[in-house]
Amino acid sequence: MNPVNYLYLAALLFTIGAAGVLIRRNAIVVFMCIELMLNACNLAFVVFARMHGNLDGQIIAFFTMVVAAAEVVVGLAIIVSIFRTRHTASVDDASLMKL
Amino acid sequence: MSFPLLTVTAAVPAVGAIATAALPAARRTAAKWLALLFSLATLALALLIAFRFRPGATGPYQLTESHTWIPDFGVRYELGVDGIAVALIALTALLIPFVILAGWHDADVLEDTRPNRRWRPTQGFFALILAVEAMVVISFEATDVFLFYLFFEAMLIPMYFLIGGFGDRAGGHGEEEAAAQRSRAAVKFLLYNLAGGLIMLAAVIGLYAVTADQLGTGTFSLQQIVEARAAGKLDIATGTERLLFLGFFFAFAVKAPLWPLHTWLPGAMGESTAPVAVLITAVVDKVGTFAMLRFCLQLFPQASSWATPVILVLALISVLYGALLAVAQRDIKRLIAYASISHFGFIVLGIFAMTSQGQSGATLYMVNHGISTAALMLVAGFLISRRGSRLIADYGGVQKVAPILAGTFLVGGLATLSLPGLAPFVSEFLVLVGTFSRYPAIGVIATVAIVLAALYVLVLYQRTMTGPVRDEVRAMPDLRVRELVVVAPLIALLIFLGVYPKPLTDLVNPAVGHTLSVVDKKDPQPAVQVDAVPGGDRRGPAVRDQDVEAAK
Amino acid sequence: MENLIALLVAAPLVGAALLLCGGKRLDRAGHWIGTLLAVASFAVAAVLFADMLGKAAGHRALHQHLFSWIPVGGFRADVAFQLDQLSMTFVLLITGVGSLIHIYSIGYMEHDERRRRFFGYLNLFLAAMLLLVLADNYLLLYVGWEGVGLASYLLIGFWQHKPSAATAAKKAFLVNRVGDIGLSIAIMVMFTTFGTFAFGPVLAATGDTGEGRLTAIGLMLLLAACGKSAQVPLQSWLGDAMEGPTPVSALIHAATMVTAGVYLITRSGAIFNAAPTAQLAVVVVGAVTLLFGAIVGCAKDDIKKALAGSTMSQIGYMILAAGLGPIGYAFAIMHLVTHGFFKAGLFLGAGSVMHGMNDEVDMRRYGGLRSYMPITFVTFGLGYLAIIGFPGLSGFFSKDKIIEAAFAKGGAEGWILGAAALLGAAITAFYMTRVMLMTFFGEKRWNPAEVHPHESPKSMTIPMIVLAVGSVFAGGLFSIDDAFVTWLEPVTSFAHGNSPVSATAVTAATIVVLLAGVGVAWLKYGRKPVPVAAPRGSVLTRAARRDLLQDDFNHIVFVRGGEQLTRTLVQLDHSLVDGAVNGTAASMGGLSGLLRRLQTGFVRSYAVQMLGGAAVLVAATLLMRSV
């Protein structure tokens, strides 16, 4: 199968993720959408690795996964602590840091 | 390897600063004495430098030390002094003990503000003063541009805290308002000087790039650059040289301060305590004018000549503007600050007149202005501390109740107005003559300032010291022993250097000759050659020619 | 012998240092120390004078080089003294009159708690004045020049608690500083022209120099002389300077310091001889001032201010003579010396009168004092006769010679100057007779219950007697065989003027105008009683009382104008210079305020910004690649 089709898929997934981040208010959902974008990137990396015949893309995909895992840990911790204090997970409510 | 005298001279006050700062809160008095001791040790070392220095010796710098520091960027730890630097190091080391003595009780008022065992304002105050001294001394010694820049900028940190942290509580609006004013003045001081310093940093990097480009290896060494230029190996493009010159000059003009970059000075001097004000104007600001002589002129001789007309006009404006504004001040310390602006105008005028009289005069001016302003400002500080007000209008008839205070104040004032017989006259006249011999119009206009100086000094004296005794000053005590110990040596020095300035001119003349030869300027020759002097053993033109050769 | 010269200056200088730094311990002996050192200086001067008389006329000048003062490149200023006949004349006058006035002050200042300080200042003045006349170069002269200015400042303002005294002192110093600009610039021009400013080389080289530079030097020296010698247009300080104690007025503001301008011009004779324009300016200043001072002197009711106007006018004579060139220099100095005697005597007399009258200075409250203070009356009277030029007394010889020399200037100038000098002589006779009549004659206009006029103590009368003797005989003595002219000739050079009017005619005219002046004064003040309250007077009288409106002019132009200027500058400094900086800071703040609005606090709006930024970056990359 033509690997370019996988790139289209990756672009589609990224767009869906980006739209989700912009539209949804629930922090958990926003978070999932970010993960979706990251994974779309991973897919694109793997596809490029395959297309160009070297391993760089795959290695970067691994890096991304590790970073994403770390990010999930920190991010979820923040969301949970916000939910505990404010009893809501809406991202629009957490706007106290502006001046 | 010979004894690193210059490094030690800078290191002693630095060690003193650390030692003073480390003393526990209860050892307040010990901190004062320790600081005084270290400043006196520095003075001894500075005198040792002056005695070890041979004015007639060949080579521009003596007592040199040179070590590699950051080889990757061509930064070296290079120290060396010429006559000008020796004079200014001596001035700095001389004034600091008096500053410390005069500020003996300046931090006391802060002691009780916080019931905290780690609250140590006294230790901080004196440690900061010593830190400033260390940095100023090393700035005078550095012959590596980067090394100089480092301490030129680092000086701002202790100065910021000295200005912002310690005030004389005499602003007349209560402590809240005074603290706010003080912190504004400190921030203004910092921002002005930082802005100047950052522009200079760009020029410093530019200098490195140019030398790296043309010499193969970049260097910050003043001597290397001057030699390379003399040998024809280094030829900075005209446009580049001018830009780099402006970058350096801007920083020094802020520090000096030159009109229109002066507005930080009255605030900083007005709001800080009198000893700190002396530190600003008599010591720290001298680094600016000194650096004009050492770095601006020697690194960028062509660009200096190119910028001379504009700089002279700015200096002339400073001279008259500072004097005129001093006349209109209602606050004693701000008046002295504006007078200083006028005097700094004279110094810059002398430097850029590019004559040996002008530059020797400018160097002497730096020293004499330091001493005379210290005398006037410190006595003003004693006066202000007695009455708790800086406003001229709050005084009157002090002469009657405190004649010694009034007398010393008058002598300080007379020195400020350059009365012949006192040291500032020598330098002011040299600057005027040096300027006049190349730029007659500017010399003549600058002479008008001697009337304005008399006006602001005598009006100040008349309003504060003479007339009927006001009730508020009736109980004013005369100078105490500690205060007399501060003022009397300064006055003695003013008289001595006014009557016999030869030790100083002998020290400075060769260095000025070297600077002028780097800039490639010669003194204008008189229109008529006078010979055959009847009577006396005055030297004729023959000796003068020898001198010119010696200067070369 | 030349090593003694420094001693002349050193003695009073040591005195000043001792008395000013010595503290209260010296309060009781201070005046004796001061007087002793002044007399010591006079003794040294006498020794030097005797030595000088023993030498041939051409070899009398002595030099003493002390040390190199300011050596920088071609600029060489030395501390070196030169004692020639001109300096010697001044040294004798300064130390002689100075010593007498020290003695007088012992009595006059007896009840002043700061007497020690007063003597310290007097000694300081002597030292500075001697430095001025002994210096062998212009820069050292400048030191003395400002030194006497300082001493004058301190002494005018000696009674500092009086605001008027403090103001007068400040004014004197400031006006003098305006003159000092002239001296500074003159020295600078000399340095650029000759490469030196020592008397010898400069005065010898005037022949090789363009007239333009010499005229510049001459005019600047004249400005300096105007300041120090209270000549128009810088004369306004002298009247106010009378706020000082009377011995000070006698010594500084009559006999010595104010004549320094005459010394300067005479000393620089070679420059003026080669610069006719500058010389013309000098005679104009002299002629204008001698009339100006005389007119002011006519209107003043304050005895010291009337005498101050007279001083101004007499120095005008000297400046006029000095401006005439070699035909006048010697007479200028001769008049200076005789004036030193009689004017000092007159001031001391005035001080003696004030001493006996509870410090009253208004002559309208004197009257009929001759029987109460006979010695004062006689000495004052002799001084009076001398100043108006009564035949046979000192003033007659010196003033007559000046008037003669003025006519000898030649041409229309000579006639105008001669006429002015004659007119001045008439007015002098008028106002001095007025002073004399109002003080010592007529009926008593004081309240015997409050004031008890009495003769002053011996320490005061003896100096007055000595000075009176000088006022009577000095002029005659100097004129025997033209002794004074011969004495000064090697220094100042001398030329006989060709007067279009014969000497006898001039003398006759002088005597006629003198009698006319005295007569008019007697008609106005001797025959009729003097009202205690000053009458309104004519426009001229009222203007003269206000120093011919010069102070008003200065006040409006310089004081008001200056205040306005400084106030504007303060505003500008605040709003423009500082404003530019503060403005930059404020506009930066405003800009960040605007940018702050972008930070809404909504995560999703930040996300949109990120997306937009990323899109722009990608677009830019693509665009760059396609180009």
PDB file of C-alpha atoms in Angstrom, chain B residues 383-490:
ATOM      1  CA  LEU B 383      24.714  70.169  58.929  1.00  0.00           C
ATOM      2  CA  ILE B 384      21.717  68.241  57.623  1.00  0.00           C
ATOM      3  CA  SER B 385      22.012  65.572  60.296  1.00  0.00           C
ATOM      4  CA  ARG B 386      21.766  68.282  62.955  1.00  0.00           C
ATOM      5  CA  ARG B 387      18.624  69.920  61.677  1.00  0.00           C
ATOM      6  CA  GLY B 388      16.980  67.010  59.884  1.00  0.00           C
ATOM      7  CA  SER B 389      16.244  68.951  56.722  1.00  0.00           C
ATOM      8  CA  ARG B 390      17.877  69.308  53.357  1.00  0.00           C
ATOM      9  CA  LEU B 391      16.082  72.515  52.452  1.00  0.00           C
ATOM     10  CA  ILE B 392      18.198  75.651  52.306  1.00  0.00           C
ATOM     11  CA  ALA B 393      15.267  77.708  53.534  1.00  0.00           C
ATOM     12  CA  ASP B 394      15.246  75.816  56.844  1.00  0.00           C
ATOM     13  CA  TYR B 395      18.600  77.261  57.856  1.00  0.00           C
ATOM     14  CA  GLY B 396      19.921  80.688  58.725  1.00  0.00           C
ATOM     15  CA  GLY B 397      22.542  82.189  60.997  1.00  0.00           C
ATOM     16  CA  VAL B 398      24.353  78.913  61.615  1.00  0.00           C
ATOM     17  CA  GLN B 399      27.636  80.824  61.591  1.00  0.00           C
ATOM     18  CA  LYS B 400      26.768  82.360  64.933  1.00  0.00           C
ATOM     19  CA  VAL B 401      26.073  79.077  66.724  1.00  0.00           C
ATOM     20  CA  ALA B 402      28.527  76.765  64.963  1.00  0.00           C
ATOM     21  CA  PRO B 403      31.429  78.848  63.654  1.00  0.00           C
ATOM     22  CA  ILE B 404      33.764  75.929  62.897  1.00  0.00           C
ATOM     23  CA  LEU B 405      31.096  74.140  60.921  1.00  0.00           C
ATOM     24  CA  ALA B 406      30.392  77.332  59.006  1.00  0.00           C
ATOM     25  CA  GLY B 407      34.089  77.961  58.437  1.00  0.00           C
ATOM     26  CA  THR B 408      34.745  74.505  57.019  1.00  0.00           C
ATOM     27  CA  PHE B 409      31.612  74.776  54.910  1.00  0.00           C
ATOM     28  CA  LEU B 410      32.888  78.064  53.516  1.00  0.00           C
ATOM     29  CA  VAL B 411      36.282  76.592  52.690  1.00  0.00           C
ATOM     30  CA  GLY B 412      34.600  73.672  50.922  1.00  0.00           C
ATOM     31  CA  GLY B 413      32.445  76.150  49.043  1.00  0.00           C
ATOM     32  CA  LEU B 414      35.403  78.321  48.101  1.00  0.00           C
ATOM     33  CA  ALA B 415      37.155  75.235  46.775  1.00  0.00           C
ATOM     34  CA  THR B 416      34.047  74.459  44.746  1.00  0.00           C
ATOM     35  CA  LEU B 417      34.108  77.921  43.212  1.00  0.00           C
ATOM     36  CA  SER B 418      37.817  77.387  42.406  1.00  0.00           C
ATOM     37  CA  LEU B 419      39.354  80.088  44.515  1.00  0.00           C
ATOM     38  CA  PRO B 420      43.056  80.514  43.705  1.00  0.00           C
ATOM     39  CA  GLY B 421      45.217  79.041  46.411  1.00  0.00           C
ATOM     40  CA  LEU B 422      42.940  76.035  46.729  1.00  0.00           C
ATOM     41  CA  ALA B 423      43.481  72.951  44.615  1.00  0.00           C
ATOM     42  CA  PRO B 424      40.498  73.174  42.211  1.00  0.00           C
ATOM     43  CA  PHE B 425      41.750  76.491  40.865  1.00  0.00           C
ATOM     44  CA  VAL B 426      44.854  74.861  39.435  1.00  0.00           C
ATOM     45  CA  SER B 427      42.906  72.242  37.564  1.00  0.00           C
ATOM     46  CA  GLU B 428      40.128  74.554  36.424  1.00  0.00           C
ATOM     47  CA  PHE B 429      42.560  77.072  35.062  1.00  0.00           C
ATOM     48  CA  LEU B 430      44.547  74.386  33.284  1.00  0.00           C
ATOM     49  CA  VAL B 431      41.386  73.059  31.677  1.00  0.00           C
ATOM     50  CA  LEU B 432      40.369  76.556  30.603  1.00  0.00           C
ATOM     51  CA  VAL B 433      43.789  77.363  29.183  1.00  0.00           C
ATOM     52  CA  GLY B 434      44.001  73.987  27.464  1.00  0.00           C
ATOM     53  CA  THR B 435      40.587  74.464  25.907  1.00  0.00           C
ATOM     54  CA  PHE B 436      41.225  78.067  24.988  1.00  0.00           C
ATOM     55  CA  SER B 437      44.484  77.350  23.192  1.00  0.00           C
ATOM     56  CA  ARG B 438      42.682  75.104  20.711  1.00  0.00           C
ATOM     57  CA  TYR B 439      39.079  76.334  20.833  1.00  0.00           C
ATOM     58  CA  PRO B 440      39.091  79.995  21.954  1.00  0.00           C
ATOM     59  CA  ALA B 441      35.332  80.527  21.746  1.00  0.00           C
ATOM     60  CA  ILE B 442      34.535  77.532  23.932  1.00  0.00           C
ATOM     61  CA  GLY B 443      37.224  78.543  26.411  1.00  0.00           C
ATOM     62  CA  VAL B 444      35.788  82.038  26.729  1.00  0.00           C
ATOM     63  CA  ILE B 445      32.213  80.857  27.209  1.00  0.00           C
ATOM     64  CA  ALA B 446      33.273  78.287  29.782  1.00  0.00           C
ATOM     65  CA  THR B 447      34.975  81.046  31.760  1.00  0.00           C
ATOM     66  CA  VAL B 448      31.563  82.552  32.479  1.00  0.00           C
ATOM     67  CA  ALA B 449      30.959  79.573  34.734  1.00  0.00           C
ATOM     68  CA  ILE B 450      33.351  81.007  37.327  1.00  0.00           C
ATOM     69  CA  VAL B 451      30.801  83.722  38.051  1.00  0.00           C
ATOM     70  CA  LEU B 452      27.948  81.240  38.225  1.00  0.00           C
ATOM     71  CA  ALA B 453      29.974  79.040  40.570  1.00  0.00           C
ATOM     72  CA  ALA B 454      30.536  82.008  42.857  1.00  0.00           C
ATOM     73  CA  LEU B 455      26.818  82.724  42.699  1.00  0.00           C
ATOM     74  CA  TYR B 456      25.569  79.305  43.767  1.00  0.00           C
ATOM     75  CA  VAL B 457      28.193  78.813  46.445  1.00  0.00           C
ATOM     76  CA  LEU B 458      27.809  82.238  48.018  1.00  0.00           C
ATOM     77  CA  VAL B 459      24.027  82.195  47.860  1.00  0.00           C
ATOM     78  CA  LEU B 460      24.071  78.817  49.588  1.00  0.00           C
ATOM     79  CA  TYR B 461      26.451  80.103  52.240  1.00  0.00           C
ATOM     80  CA  GLN B 462      24.543  83.308  52.737  1.00  0.00           C
ATOM     81  CA  ARG B 463      21.156  81.650  53.132  1.00  0.00           C
ATOM     82  CA  THR B 464      22.312  78.891  55.456  1.00  0.00           C
ATOM     83  CA  MET B 465      25.092  80.425  57.510  1.00  0.00           C
ATOM     84  CA  THR B 466      24.549  84.176  57.765  1.00  0.00           C
ATOM     85  CA  GLY B 467      21.757  86.442  58.850  1.00  0.00           C
ATOM     86  CA  PRO B 468      19.797  86.324  62.107  1.00  0.00           C
ATOM     87  CA  VAL B 469      19.924  83.009  63.941  1.00  0.00           C
ATOM     88  CA  ARG B 470      16.778  80.963  63.372  1.00  0.00           C
ATOM     89  CA  ASP B 471      15.147  79.358  66.370  1.00  0.00           C
ATOM     90  CA  GLU B 472      15.498  75.845  64.968  1.00  0.00           C
ATOM     91  CA  VAL B 473      19.268  76.082  64.699  1.00  0.00           C
ATOM     92  CA  ARG B 474      19.855  77.863  67.985  1.00  0.00           C
ATOM     93  CA  ALA B 475      20.785  74.664  69.807  1.00  0.00           C
ATOM     94  CA  MET B 476      22.923  73.294  67.016  1.00  0.00           C
ATOM     95  CA  PRO B 477      26.230  71.889  68.277  1.00  0.00           C
ATOM     96  CA  ASP B 478      29.461  72.710  66.504  1.00  0.00           C
ATOM     97  CA  LEU B 479      31.578  70.050  64.762  1.00  0.00           C
ATOM     98  CA  ARG B 480      32.463  67.094  66.945  1.00  0.00           C
ATOM     99  CA  VAL B 481      35.930  65.585  67.083  1.00  0.00           C
ATOM    100  CA  ARG B 482      35.079  62.745  64.695  1.00  0.00           C
ATOM    101  CA  GLU B 483      33.663  65.221  62.203  1.00  0.00           C
ATOM    102  CA  LEU B 484      36.659  67.505  62.518  1.00  0.00           C
ATOM    103  CA  VAL B 485      38.949  64.538  61.885  1.00  0.00           C
ATOM    104  CA  VAL B 486      37.042  63.994  58.648  1.00  0.00           C
ATOM    105  CA  VAL B 487      37.089  67.574  57.420  1.00  0.00           C
ATOM    106  CA  ALA B 488      40.416  68.983  58.561  1.00  0.00           C
ATOM    107  CA  PRO B 489      42.678  66.655  56.511  1.00  0.00           C
ATOM    108  CA  LEU B 490      40.577  67.270  53.422  1.00  0.00           C
TER     109      LEU B 490
END
